[in-house]
Coordinates of C-alpha atoms in Angstrom, one line a residue:
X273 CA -112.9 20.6 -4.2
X274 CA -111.7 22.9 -7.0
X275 CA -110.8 21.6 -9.8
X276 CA -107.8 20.1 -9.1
X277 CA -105.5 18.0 -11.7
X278 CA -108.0 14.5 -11.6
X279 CA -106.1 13.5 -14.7
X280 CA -102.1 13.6 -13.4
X281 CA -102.8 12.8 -9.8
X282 CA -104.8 9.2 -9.8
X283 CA -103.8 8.2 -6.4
X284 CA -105.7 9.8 -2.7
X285 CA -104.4 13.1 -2.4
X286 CA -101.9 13.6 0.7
X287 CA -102.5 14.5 4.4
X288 CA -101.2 17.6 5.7
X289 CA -97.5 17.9 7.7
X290 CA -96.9 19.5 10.6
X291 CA -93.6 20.7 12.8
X292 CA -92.8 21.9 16.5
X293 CA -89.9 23.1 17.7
X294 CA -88.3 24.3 21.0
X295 CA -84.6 25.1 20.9
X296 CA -82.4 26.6 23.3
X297 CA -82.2 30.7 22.5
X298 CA -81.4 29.9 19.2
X299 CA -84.2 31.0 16.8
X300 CA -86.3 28.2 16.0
X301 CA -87.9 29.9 12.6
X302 CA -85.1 28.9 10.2
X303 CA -84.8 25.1 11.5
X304 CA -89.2 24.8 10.9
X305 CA -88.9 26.6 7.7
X306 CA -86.3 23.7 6.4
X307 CA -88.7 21.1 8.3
X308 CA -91.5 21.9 6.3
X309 CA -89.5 21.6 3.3
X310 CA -88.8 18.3 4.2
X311 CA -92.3 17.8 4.5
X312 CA -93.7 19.5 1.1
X313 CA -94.8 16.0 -0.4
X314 CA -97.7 16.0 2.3
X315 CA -99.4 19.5 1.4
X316 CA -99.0 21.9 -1.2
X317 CA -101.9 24.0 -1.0
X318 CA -100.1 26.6 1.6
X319 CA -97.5 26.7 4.6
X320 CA -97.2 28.5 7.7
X321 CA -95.0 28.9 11.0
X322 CA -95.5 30.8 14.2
X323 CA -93.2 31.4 16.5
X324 CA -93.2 33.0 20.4
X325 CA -90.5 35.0 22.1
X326 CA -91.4 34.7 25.5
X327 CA -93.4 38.1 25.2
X328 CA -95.3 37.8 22.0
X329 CA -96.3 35.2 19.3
X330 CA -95.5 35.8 15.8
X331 CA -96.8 34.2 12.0
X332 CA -96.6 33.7 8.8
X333 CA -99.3 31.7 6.8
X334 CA -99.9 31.9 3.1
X335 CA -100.9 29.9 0.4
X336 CA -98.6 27.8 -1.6
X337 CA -95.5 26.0 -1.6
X338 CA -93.0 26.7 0.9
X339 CA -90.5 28.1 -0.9
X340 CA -92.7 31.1 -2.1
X341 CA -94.9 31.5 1.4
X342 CA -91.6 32.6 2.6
X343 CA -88.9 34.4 1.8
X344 CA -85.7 35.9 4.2
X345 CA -87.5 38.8 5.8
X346 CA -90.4 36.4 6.4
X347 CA -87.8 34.1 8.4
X348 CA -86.3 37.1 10.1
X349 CA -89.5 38.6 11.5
X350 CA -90.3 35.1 12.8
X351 CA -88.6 35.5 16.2
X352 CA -88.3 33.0 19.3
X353 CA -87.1 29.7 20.1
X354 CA -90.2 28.3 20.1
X355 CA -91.9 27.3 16.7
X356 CA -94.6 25.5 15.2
X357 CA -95.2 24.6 11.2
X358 CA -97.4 23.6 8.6
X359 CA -98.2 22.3 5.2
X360 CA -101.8 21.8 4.0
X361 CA -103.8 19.9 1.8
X362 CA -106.9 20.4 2.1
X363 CA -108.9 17.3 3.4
X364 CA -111.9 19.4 5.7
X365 CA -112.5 23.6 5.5
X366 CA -112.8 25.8 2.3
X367 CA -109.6 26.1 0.2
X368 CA -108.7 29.7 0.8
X369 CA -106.0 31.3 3.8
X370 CA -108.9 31.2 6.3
X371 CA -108.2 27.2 6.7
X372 CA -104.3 27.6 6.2
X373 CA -102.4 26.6 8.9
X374 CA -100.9 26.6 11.8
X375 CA -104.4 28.5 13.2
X376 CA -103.6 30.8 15.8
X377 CA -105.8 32.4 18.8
X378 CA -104.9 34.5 21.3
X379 CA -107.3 34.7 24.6
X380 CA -107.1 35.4 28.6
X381 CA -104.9 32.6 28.7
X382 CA -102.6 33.9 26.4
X383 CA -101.6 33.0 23.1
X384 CA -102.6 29.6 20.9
X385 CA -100.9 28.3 17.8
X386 CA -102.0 24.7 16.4
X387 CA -101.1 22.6 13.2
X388 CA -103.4 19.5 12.4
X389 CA -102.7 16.2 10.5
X390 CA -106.3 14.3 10.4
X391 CA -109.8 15.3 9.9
X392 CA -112.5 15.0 13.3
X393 CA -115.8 12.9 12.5
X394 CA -117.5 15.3 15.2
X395 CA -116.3 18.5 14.5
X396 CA -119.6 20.1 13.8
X397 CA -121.3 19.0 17.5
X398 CA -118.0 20.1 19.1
X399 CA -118.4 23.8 17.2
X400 CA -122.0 24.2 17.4
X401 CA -121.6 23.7 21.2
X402 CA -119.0 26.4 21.7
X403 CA -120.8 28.7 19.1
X404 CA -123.8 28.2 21.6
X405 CA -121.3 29.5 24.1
X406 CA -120.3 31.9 22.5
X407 CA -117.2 31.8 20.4
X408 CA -116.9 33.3 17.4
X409 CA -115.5 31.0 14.1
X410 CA -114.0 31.9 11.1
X411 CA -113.1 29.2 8.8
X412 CA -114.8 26.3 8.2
X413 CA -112.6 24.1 9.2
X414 CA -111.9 21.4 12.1
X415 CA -109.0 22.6 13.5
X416 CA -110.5 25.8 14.4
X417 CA -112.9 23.6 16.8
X418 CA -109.6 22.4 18.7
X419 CA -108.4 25.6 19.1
X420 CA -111.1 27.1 20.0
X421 CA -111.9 23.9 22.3
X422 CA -108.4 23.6 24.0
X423 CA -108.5 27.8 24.4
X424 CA -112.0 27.3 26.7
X425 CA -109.9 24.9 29.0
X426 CA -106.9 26.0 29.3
X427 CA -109.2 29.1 31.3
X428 CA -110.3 26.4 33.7
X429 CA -107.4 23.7 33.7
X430 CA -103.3 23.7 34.0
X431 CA -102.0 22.7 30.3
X432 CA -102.3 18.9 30.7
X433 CA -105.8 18.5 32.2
X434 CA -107.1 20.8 29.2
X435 CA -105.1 18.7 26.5
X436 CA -107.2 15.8 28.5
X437 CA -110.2 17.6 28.6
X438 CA -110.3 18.6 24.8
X439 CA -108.9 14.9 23.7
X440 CA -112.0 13.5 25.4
X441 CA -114.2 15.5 23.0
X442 CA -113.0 15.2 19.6
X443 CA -113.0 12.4 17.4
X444 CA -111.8 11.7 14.2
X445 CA -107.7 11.3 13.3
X446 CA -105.2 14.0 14.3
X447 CA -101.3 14.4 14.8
X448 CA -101.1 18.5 16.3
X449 CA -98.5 20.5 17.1
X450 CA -99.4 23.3 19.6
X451 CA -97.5 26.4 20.9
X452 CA -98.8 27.7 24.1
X453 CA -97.1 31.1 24.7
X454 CA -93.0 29.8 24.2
X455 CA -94.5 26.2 25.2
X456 CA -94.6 23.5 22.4
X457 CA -96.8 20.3 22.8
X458 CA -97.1 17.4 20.5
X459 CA -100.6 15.2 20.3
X460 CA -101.3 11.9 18.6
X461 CA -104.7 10.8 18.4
X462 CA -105.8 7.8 20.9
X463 CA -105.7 5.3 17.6
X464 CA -102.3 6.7 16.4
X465 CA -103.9 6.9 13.1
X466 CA -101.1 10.3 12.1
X467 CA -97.8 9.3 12.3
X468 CA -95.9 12.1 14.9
X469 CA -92.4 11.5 15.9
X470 CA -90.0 13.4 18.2
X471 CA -86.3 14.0 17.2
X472 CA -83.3 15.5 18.9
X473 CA -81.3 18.2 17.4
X474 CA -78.8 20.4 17.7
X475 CA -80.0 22.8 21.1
X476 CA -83.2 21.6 21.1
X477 CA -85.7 18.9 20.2
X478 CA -88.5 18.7 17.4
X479 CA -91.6 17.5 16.7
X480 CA -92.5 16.1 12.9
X481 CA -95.0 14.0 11.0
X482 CA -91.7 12.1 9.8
X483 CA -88.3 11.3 10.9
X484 CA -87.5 13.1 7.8
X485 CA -87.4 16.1 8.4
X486 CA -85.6 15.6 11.6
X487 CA -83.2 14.0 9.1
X488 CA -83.2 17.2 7.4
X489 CA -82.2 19.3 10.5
X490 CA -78.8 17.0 11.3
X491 CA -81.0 15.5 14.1
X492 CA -81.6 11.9 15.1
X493 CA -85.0 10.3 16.0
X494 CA -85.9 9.6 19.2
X495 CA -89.0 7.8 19.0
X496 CA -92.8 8.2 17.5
X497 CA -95.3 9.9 19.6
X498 CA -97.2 7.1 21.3
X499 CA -100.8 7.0 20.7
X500 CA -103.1 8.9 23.3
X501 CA -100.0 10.8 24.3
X502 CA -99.4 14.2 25.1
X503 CA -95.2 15.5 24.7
X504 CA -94.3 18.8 25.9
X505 CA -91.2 19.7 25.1
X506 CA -89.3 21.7 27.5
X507 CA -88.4 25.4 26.6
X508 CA -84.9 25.7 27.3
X509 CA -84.6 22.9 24.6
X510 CA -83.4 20.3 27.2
X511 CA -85.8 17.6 26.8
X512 CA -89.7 16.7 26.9
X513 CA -92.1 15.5 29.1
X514 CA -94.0 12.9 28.4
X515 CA -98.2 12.3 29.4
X516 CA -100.0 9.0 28.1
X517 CA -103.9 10.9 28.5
X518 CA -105.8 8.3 26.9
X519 CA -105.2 4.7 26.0
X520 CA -106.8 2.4 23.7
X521 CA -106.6 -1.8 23.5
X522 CA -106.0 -1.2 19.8
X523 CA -104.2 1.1 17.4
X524 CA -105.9 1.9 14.1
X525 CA -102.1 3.2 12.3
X526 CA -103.5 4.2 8.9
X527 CA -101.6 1.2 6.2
X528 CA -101.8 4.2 3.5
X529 CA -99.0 5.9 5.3
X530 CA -96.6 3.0 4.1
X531 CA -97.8 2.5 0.7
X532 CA -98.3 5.7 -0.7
X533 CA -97.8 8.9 1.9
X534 CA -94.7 9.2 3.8
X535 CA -91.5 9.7 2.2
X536 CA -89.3 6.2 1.6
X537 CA -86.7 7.2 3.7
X538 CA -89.4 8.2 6.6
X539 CA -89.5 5.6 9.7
X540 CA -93.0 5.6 10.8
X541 CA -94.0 3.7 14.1
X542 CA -91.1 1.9 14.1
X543 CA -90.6 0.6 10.2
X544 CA -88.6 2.4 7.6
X545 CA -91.2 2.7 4.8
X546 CA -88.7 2.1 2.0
X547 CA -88.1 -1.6 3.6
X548 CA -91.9 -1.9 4.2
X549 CA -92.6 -1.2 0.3
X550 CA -89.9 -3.5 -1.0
X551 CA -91.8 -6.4 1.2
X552 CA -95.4 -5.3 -0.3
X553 CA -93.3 -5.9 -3.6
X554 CA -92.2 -9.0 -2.9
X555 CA -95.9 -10.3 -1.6
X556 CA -97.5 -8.6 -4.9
X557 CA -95.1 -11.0 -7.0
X558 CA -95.7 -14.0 -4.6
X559 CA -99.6 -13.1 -4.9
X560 CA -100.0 -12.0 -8.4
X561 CA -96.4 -12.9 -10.4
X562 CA -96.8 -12.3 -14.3
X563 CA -94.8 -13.7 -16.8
X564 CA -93.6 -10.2 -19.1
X565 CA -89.8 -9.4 -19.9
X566 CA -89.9 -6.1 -17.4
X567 CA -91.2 -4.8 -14.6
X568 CA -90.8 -0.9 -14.2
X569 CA -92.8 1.5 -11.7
X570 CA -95.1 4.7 -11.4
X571 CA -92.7 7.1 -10.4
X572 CA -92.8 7.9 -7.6
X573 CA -94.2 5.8 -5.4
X574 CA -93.8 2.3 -7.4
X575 CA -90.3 2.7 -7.3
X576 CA -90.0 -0.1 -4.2
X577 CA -92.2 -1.7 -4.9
X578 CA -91.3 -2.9 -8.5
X579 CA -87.5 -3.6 -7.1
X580 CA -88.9 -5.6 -4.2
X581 CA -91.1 -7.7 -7.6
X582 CA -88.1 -7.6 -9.3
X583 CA -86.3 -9.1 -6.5
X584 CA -88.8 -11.9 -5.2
X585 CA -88.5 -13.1 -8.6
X586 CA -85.0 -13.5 -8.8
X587 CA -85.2 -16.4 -5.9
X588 CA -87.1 -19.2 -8.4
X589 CA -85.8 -20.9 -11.2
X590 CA -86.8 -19.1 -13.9
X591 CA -84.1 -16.1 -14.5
X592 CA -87.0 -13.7 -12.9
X593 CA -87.9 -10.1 -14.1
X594 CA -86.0 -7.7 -15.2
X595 CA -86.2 -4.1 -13.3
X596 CA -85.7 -1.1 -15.3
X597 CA -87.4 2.9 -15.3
X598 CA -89.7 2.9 -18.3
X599 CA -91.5 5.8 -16.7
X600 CA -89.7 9.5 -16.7
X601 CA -91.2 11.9 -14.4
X602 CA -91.1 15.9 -15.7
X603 CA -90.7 16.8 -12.1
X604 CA -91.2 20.5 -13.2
X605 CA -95.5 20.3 -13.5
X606 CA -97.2 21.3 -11.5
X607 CA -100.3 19.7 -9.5
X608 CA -103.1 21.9 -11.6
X609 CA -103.4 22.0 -15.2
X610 CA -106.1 24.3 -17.4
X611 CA -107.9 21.0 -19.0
X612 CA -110.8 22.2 -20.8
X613 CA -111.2 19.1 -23.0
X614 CA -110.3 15.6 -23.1
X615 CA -107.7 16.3 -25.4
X616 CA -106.3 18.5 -22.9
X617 CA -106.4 15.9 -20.3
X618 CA -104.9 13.3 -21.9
X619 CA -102.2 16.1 -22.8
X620 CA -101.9 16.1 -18.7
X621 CA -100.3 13.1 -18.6
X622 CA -97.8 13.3 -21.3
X623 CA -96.7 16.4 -19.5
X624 CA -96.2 14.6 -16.5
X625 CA -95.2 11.0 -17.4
X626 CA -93.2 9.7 -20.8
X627 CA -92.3 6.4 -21.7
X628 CA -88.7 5.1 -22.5
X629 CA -89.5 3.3 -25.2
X630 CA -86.2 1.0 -25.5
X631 CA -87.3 -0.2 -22.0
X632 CA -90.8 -0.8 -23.7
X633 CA -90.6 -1.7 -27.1
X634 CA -91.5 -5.2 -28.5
X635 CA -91.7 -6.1 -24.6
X636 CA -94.0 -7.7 -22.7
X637 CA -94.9 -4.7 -19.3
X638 CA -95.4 -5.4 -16.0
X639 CA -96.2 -1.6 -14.3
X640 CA -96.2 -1.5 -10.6
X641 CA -98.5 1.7 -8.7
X642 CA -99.4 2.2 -5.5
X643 CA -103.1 2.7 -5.9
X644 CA -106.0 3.1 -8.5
X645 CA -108.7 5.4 -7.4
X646 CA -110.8 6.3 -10.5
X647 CA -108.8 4.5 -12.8
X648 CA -108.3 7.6 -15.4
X649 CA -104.6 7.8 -15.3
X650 CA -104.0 4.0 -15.6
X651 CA -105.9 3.9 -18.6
X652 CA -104.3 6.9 -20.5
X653 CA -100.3 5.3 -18.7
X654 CA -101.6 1.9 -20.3
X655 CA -102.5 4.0 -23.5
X656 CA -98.9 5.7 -23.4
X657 CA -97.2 2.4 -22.9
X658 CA -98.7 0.4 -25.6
X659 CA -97.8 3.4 -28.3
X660 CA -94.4 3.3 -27.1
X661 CA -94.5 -0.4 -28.6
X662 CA -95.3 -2.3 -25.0
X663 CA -97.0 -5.8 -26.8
X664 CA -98.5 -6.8 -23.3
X665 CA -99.2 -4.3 -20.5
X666 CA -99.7 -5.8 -17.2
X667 CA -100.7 -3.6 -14.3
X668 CA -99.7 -4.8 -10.5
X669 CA -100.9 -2.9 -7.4
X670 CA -99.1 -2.7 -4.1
X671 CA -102.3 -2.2 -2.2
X672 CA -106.2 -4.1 -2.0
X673 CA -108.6 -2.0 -4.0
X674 CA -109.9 1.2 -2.6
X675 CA -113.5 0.2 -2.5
X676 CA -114.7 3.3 0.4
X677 CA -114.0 6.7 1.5
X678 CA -111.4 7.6 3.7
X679 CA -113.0 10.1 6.3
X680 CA -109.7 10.0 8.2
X681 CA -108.1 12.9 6.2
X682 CA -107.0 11.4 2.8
X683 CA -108.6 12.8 -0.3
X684 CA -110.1 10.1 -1.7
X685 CA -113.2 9.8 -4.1
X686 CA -116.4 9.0 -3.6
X687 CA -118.0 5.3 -3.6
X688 CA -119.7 6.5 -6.8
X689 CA -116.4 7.5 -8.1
X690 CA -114.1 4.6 -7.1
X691 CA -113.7 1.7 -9.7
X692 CA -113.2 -0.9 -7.4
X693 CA -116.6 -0.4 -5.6
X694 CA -118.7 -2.5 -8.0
X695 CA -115.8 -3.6 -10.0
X696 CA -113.9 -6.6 -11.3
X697 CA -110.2 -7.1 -11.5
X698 CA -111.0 -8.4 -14.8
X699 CA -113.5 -5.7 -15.3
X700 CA -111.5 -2.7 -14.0
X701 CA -108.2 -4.3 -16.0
X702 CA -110.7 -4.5 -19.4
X703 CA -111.3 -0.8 -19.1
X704 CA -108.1 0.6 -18.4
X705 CA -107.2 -1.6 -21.2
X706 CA -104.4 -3.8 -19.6
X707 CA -103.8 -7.4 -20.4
X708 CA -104.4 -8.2 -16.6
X709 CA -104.6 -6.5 -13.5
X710 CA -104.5 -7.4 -9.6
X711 CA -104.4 -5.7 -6.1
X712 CA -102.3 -6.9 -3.2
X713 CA -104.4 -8.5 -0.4
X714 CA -105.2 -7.0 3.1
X715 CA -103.3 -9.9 4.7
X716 CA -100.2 -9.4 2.6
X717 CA -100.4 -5.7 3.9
X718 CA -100.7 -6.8 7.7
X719 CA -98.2 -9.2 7.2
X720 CA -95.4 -6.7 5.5
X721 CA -96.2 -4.1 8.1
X722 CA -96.3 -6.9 11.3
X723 CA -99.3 -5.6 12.6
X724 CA -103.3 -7.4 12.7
X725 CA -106.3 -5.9 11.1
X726 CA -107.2 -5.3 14.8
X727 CA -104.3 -2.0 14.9
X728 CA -104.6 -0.7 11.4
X729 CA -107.1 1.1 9.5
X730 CA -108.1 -0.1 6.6
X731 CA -111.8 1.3 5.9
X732 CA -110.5 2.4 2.6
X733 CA -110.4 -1.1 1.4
X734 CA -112.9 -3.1 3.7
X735 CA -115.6 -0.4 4.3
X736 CA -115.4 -1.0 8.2
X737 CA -113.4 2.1 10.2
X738 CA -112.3 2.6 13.6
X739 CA -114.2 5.3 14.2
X740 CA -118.0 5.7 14.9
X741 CA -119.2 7.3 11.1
X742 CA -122.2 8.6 10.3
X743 CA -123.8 5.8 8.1
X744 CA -120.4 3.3 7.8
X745 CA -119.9 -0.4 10.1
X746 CA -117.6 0.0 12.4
X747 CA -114.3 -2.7 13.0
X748 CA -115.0 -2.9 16.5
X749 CA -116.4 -1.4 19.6
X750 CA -116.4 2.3 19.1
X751 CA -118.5 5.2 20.0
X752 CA -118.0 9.3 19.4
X753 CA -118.0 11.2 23.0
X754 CA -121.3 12.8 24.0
X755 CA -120.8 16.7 23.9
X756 CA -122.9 18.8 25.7
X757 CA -124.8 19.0 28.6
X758 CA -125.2 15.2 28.7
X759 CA -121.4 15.1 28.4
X760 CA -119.8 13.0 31.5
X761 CA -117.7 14.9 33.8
X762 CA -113.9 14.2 33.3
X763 CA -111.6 12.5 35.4

């Protein structure tokens, strides 16, 4: 890590977002660009595109937002029908342009482009196999290893049998977009723990983390990328092929997704997440109800979920909570602040958040978030409340306590770090300084996104994963695929 804002940005730190697009002749560069756009609240940290015009492949990948990694040359040199995109947040690999993304390779085979959403738990036996063989790395990060993987087999295999062959040696989360030559291919991970989706738009179809940016593009959704399956969308922009590779008993959909990642107006594996966060509202006030004279949210994120608690509280007999914004957001911050003393921290936050303090004042405060990681920002909003004249500050949120890692590809804090580990409600609520404080359950959360334990992930908040960890329990029966010369043949 380096140094990023800990003060402003409490909550896990976003996944990355990734794009593919196949259109008929039309360029395809313009139509990614505003993709990724849509897509900005999943990665800030760079953006890239590459394109192929049936003779050669073409990119762009620099670091920052999208709007300055690009400008209208940039767009114009990008030429072909046939385009993949990125946004990164960093999650695995060194925070410089050799992780930034999409990653491209060119080989015998011809010419690679791939964009990951996820992080592989056995990335370093995959790369230490093909360094062995001799390829050649230069980044440190996973989706090198894919690349480089998927480039190997695509020597020996036609393009479905190596997506196969490379699918049965990873593993870990990923969503990928991959151009091969003019050829765009959209992967979901045999858990579906990314959310992929593919959208048909105007000469063409696309392939997104969320329906959003197919939104965005005048398009409508189609459907999500099942899990285990391979789309290939066809080049003349006339449709996709579909390829279920690998399938699973269970999903492991990651529950994060709907409570804090995807935007509200995203549908993700078939539930529009503003509907899903309203529900998770409504079970926080069923669970956890306060009495106080206003509930108001975190903005952004708490902004469903307080109307939903708002809402639920209207049905009994008692009047029921008043919503209202006491939060205002100063949208213009950015994510990194020089913060070279507490002072300067707590600076941070007034910079990002201020209070309305008629919404506030001589009032008893219910605040609805999303999430408490370390627990520093809900302190100092608690702190910021009460001087705006709050007399009670109550703090609701619309998740269970994160008491693990996430090694799935969310930037989360250590066990060390986390203050729901080894913590209280009442002790995590007495050192924020709120009057009370309570987490939604897990079962609420399986019940508002009508899915079991059994087809989400939750190792963030039960310390059991889907996936076979160094050193974590397992959910259920899962192993990591040998690699090597002990590998069994494929099928």
């Amino acid at each position: 890590m380096t140094g990023r804002d800990e003060t402003v940005t409490n909550g896990p730190r976003e996944k990355c977002g990734v794009v593919g697009i196949s259109l008929d002749e039309r360029s395809a560069a313009l139509p990614t660009y505003y993709a990724l756009y849509a897509l900005q609240h999943r990665g800030q940290e760079s953006a890239g595109i590459v394109t192929h015009d049936g003779f050669q492949q073409h990119d762009h990948v620099e670091m920052g937002l999208v709007g300055d990694a690009f400008d209208e040359s940039d767009i114009e040199a990008l030429q072909g029908s046939a385009a993949i995109g990125h946004v990164r947040y960093p999650t695995a690999g060194s925070v410089d342009k050799s992780c930034a993304q999409p990653f491209t390779v060119s080989f015998k085979g011809g010419a690679l482009g791939l964009s990951h959403n996820g992080n592989l738990v056995n990335a370093a036996s995959v790369r230490n196999e093909l360094a062995e063989s001799g390829h050649a790395f230069t980044s440190d990060g996973d989706t090198e290893v894919i690349a480089h993987d998927l480039a190997r087999n695509l020597l020996e295999e036609d393009l479905v049998r190596a997506v196969k062959r490379t699918m049965n040696r990873i593993h870990g989360s990923y969503a990928l977009t991959i151009s091969h030559d003019d050829t765009i291919l959209g992967v979901r991970d045999p858990e579906g723990n990314r959310p992929l989706c593919i959208g048909e738009i105007d000469g063409g179809y696309v392939l997104a983390s969320e329906s959003a940016a197919i939104d965005t593009l005048g398009g409508d959704l189609v459907r999500d990328v099942r899990p285990g399956e391979l789309v290939v969308l066809h080049e003349d922009g006339s449709g996709f092929d579909s390829y279920q590779l690998v399938e699973r008993e269970n999903t492991a959909h990651c529950f994060f997704e709907h409570v804090y990642f995807a935007r509200p107006d995203s549908t993700i594996d078939g539930e529009l997440v503003y509907e899903v966060r309203r529900e998770l509202g409504r079970k926080l006030w069923e669970e956890s109800s306060v009495e106080s004279d206003v509930v108001m949210p975190v903005p952004d994120s708490g902004r469903a979920f307080a109307s939903g608690y708002a809402d639920a509280s209207q049905e009994g007999d008692g009047g029921g909570v008043e919503f209202a914004e006491g939060l205002m957001k100063n949208r213009y911050v950015g994510r990194t602040f020089i913060m070279p003393t507490q002072e300067a921290r707590e600076r941070a936050v007034r910079l990002k958040l201020n209070p309305i303090r008629s919404t506030v004042e001589g009032r008893s405060v219910t605040i609805i978030d999303d999430s408490i990681v370390r627990g520093t920002t809900s302190n100092q909003l608690v702190k910021l409340v009460r001087e705006a004249g709050a007399e009670e500050v109550h703090i609701r949120i619309g998740a269970p306590p994160i008491v693990a890692p996430c090694y799935m590809g969310i930037d989360m804090a250590t066990r060390d770090e986390l203050i729901a580990a080894e913590k209280s409600e009442e002790k995590i609520a007495e050192e924020i300084g709120a009057d009370s404080l309570s987490y939604l359950s897990v079962d609420a959360v399986t019940e508002a996104l009508g899915r079991s334990r059994a087809d989400l992930c939750l190792g963030c908040v039960t310390g059991e994963y889907p996936y076979d960890i160094d050193g974590e329990t397992t959910d259920r029966d899962v192993r990591r695929p040998t690699v090597g010369a002990d590998a069994p043949a494929d099928d």
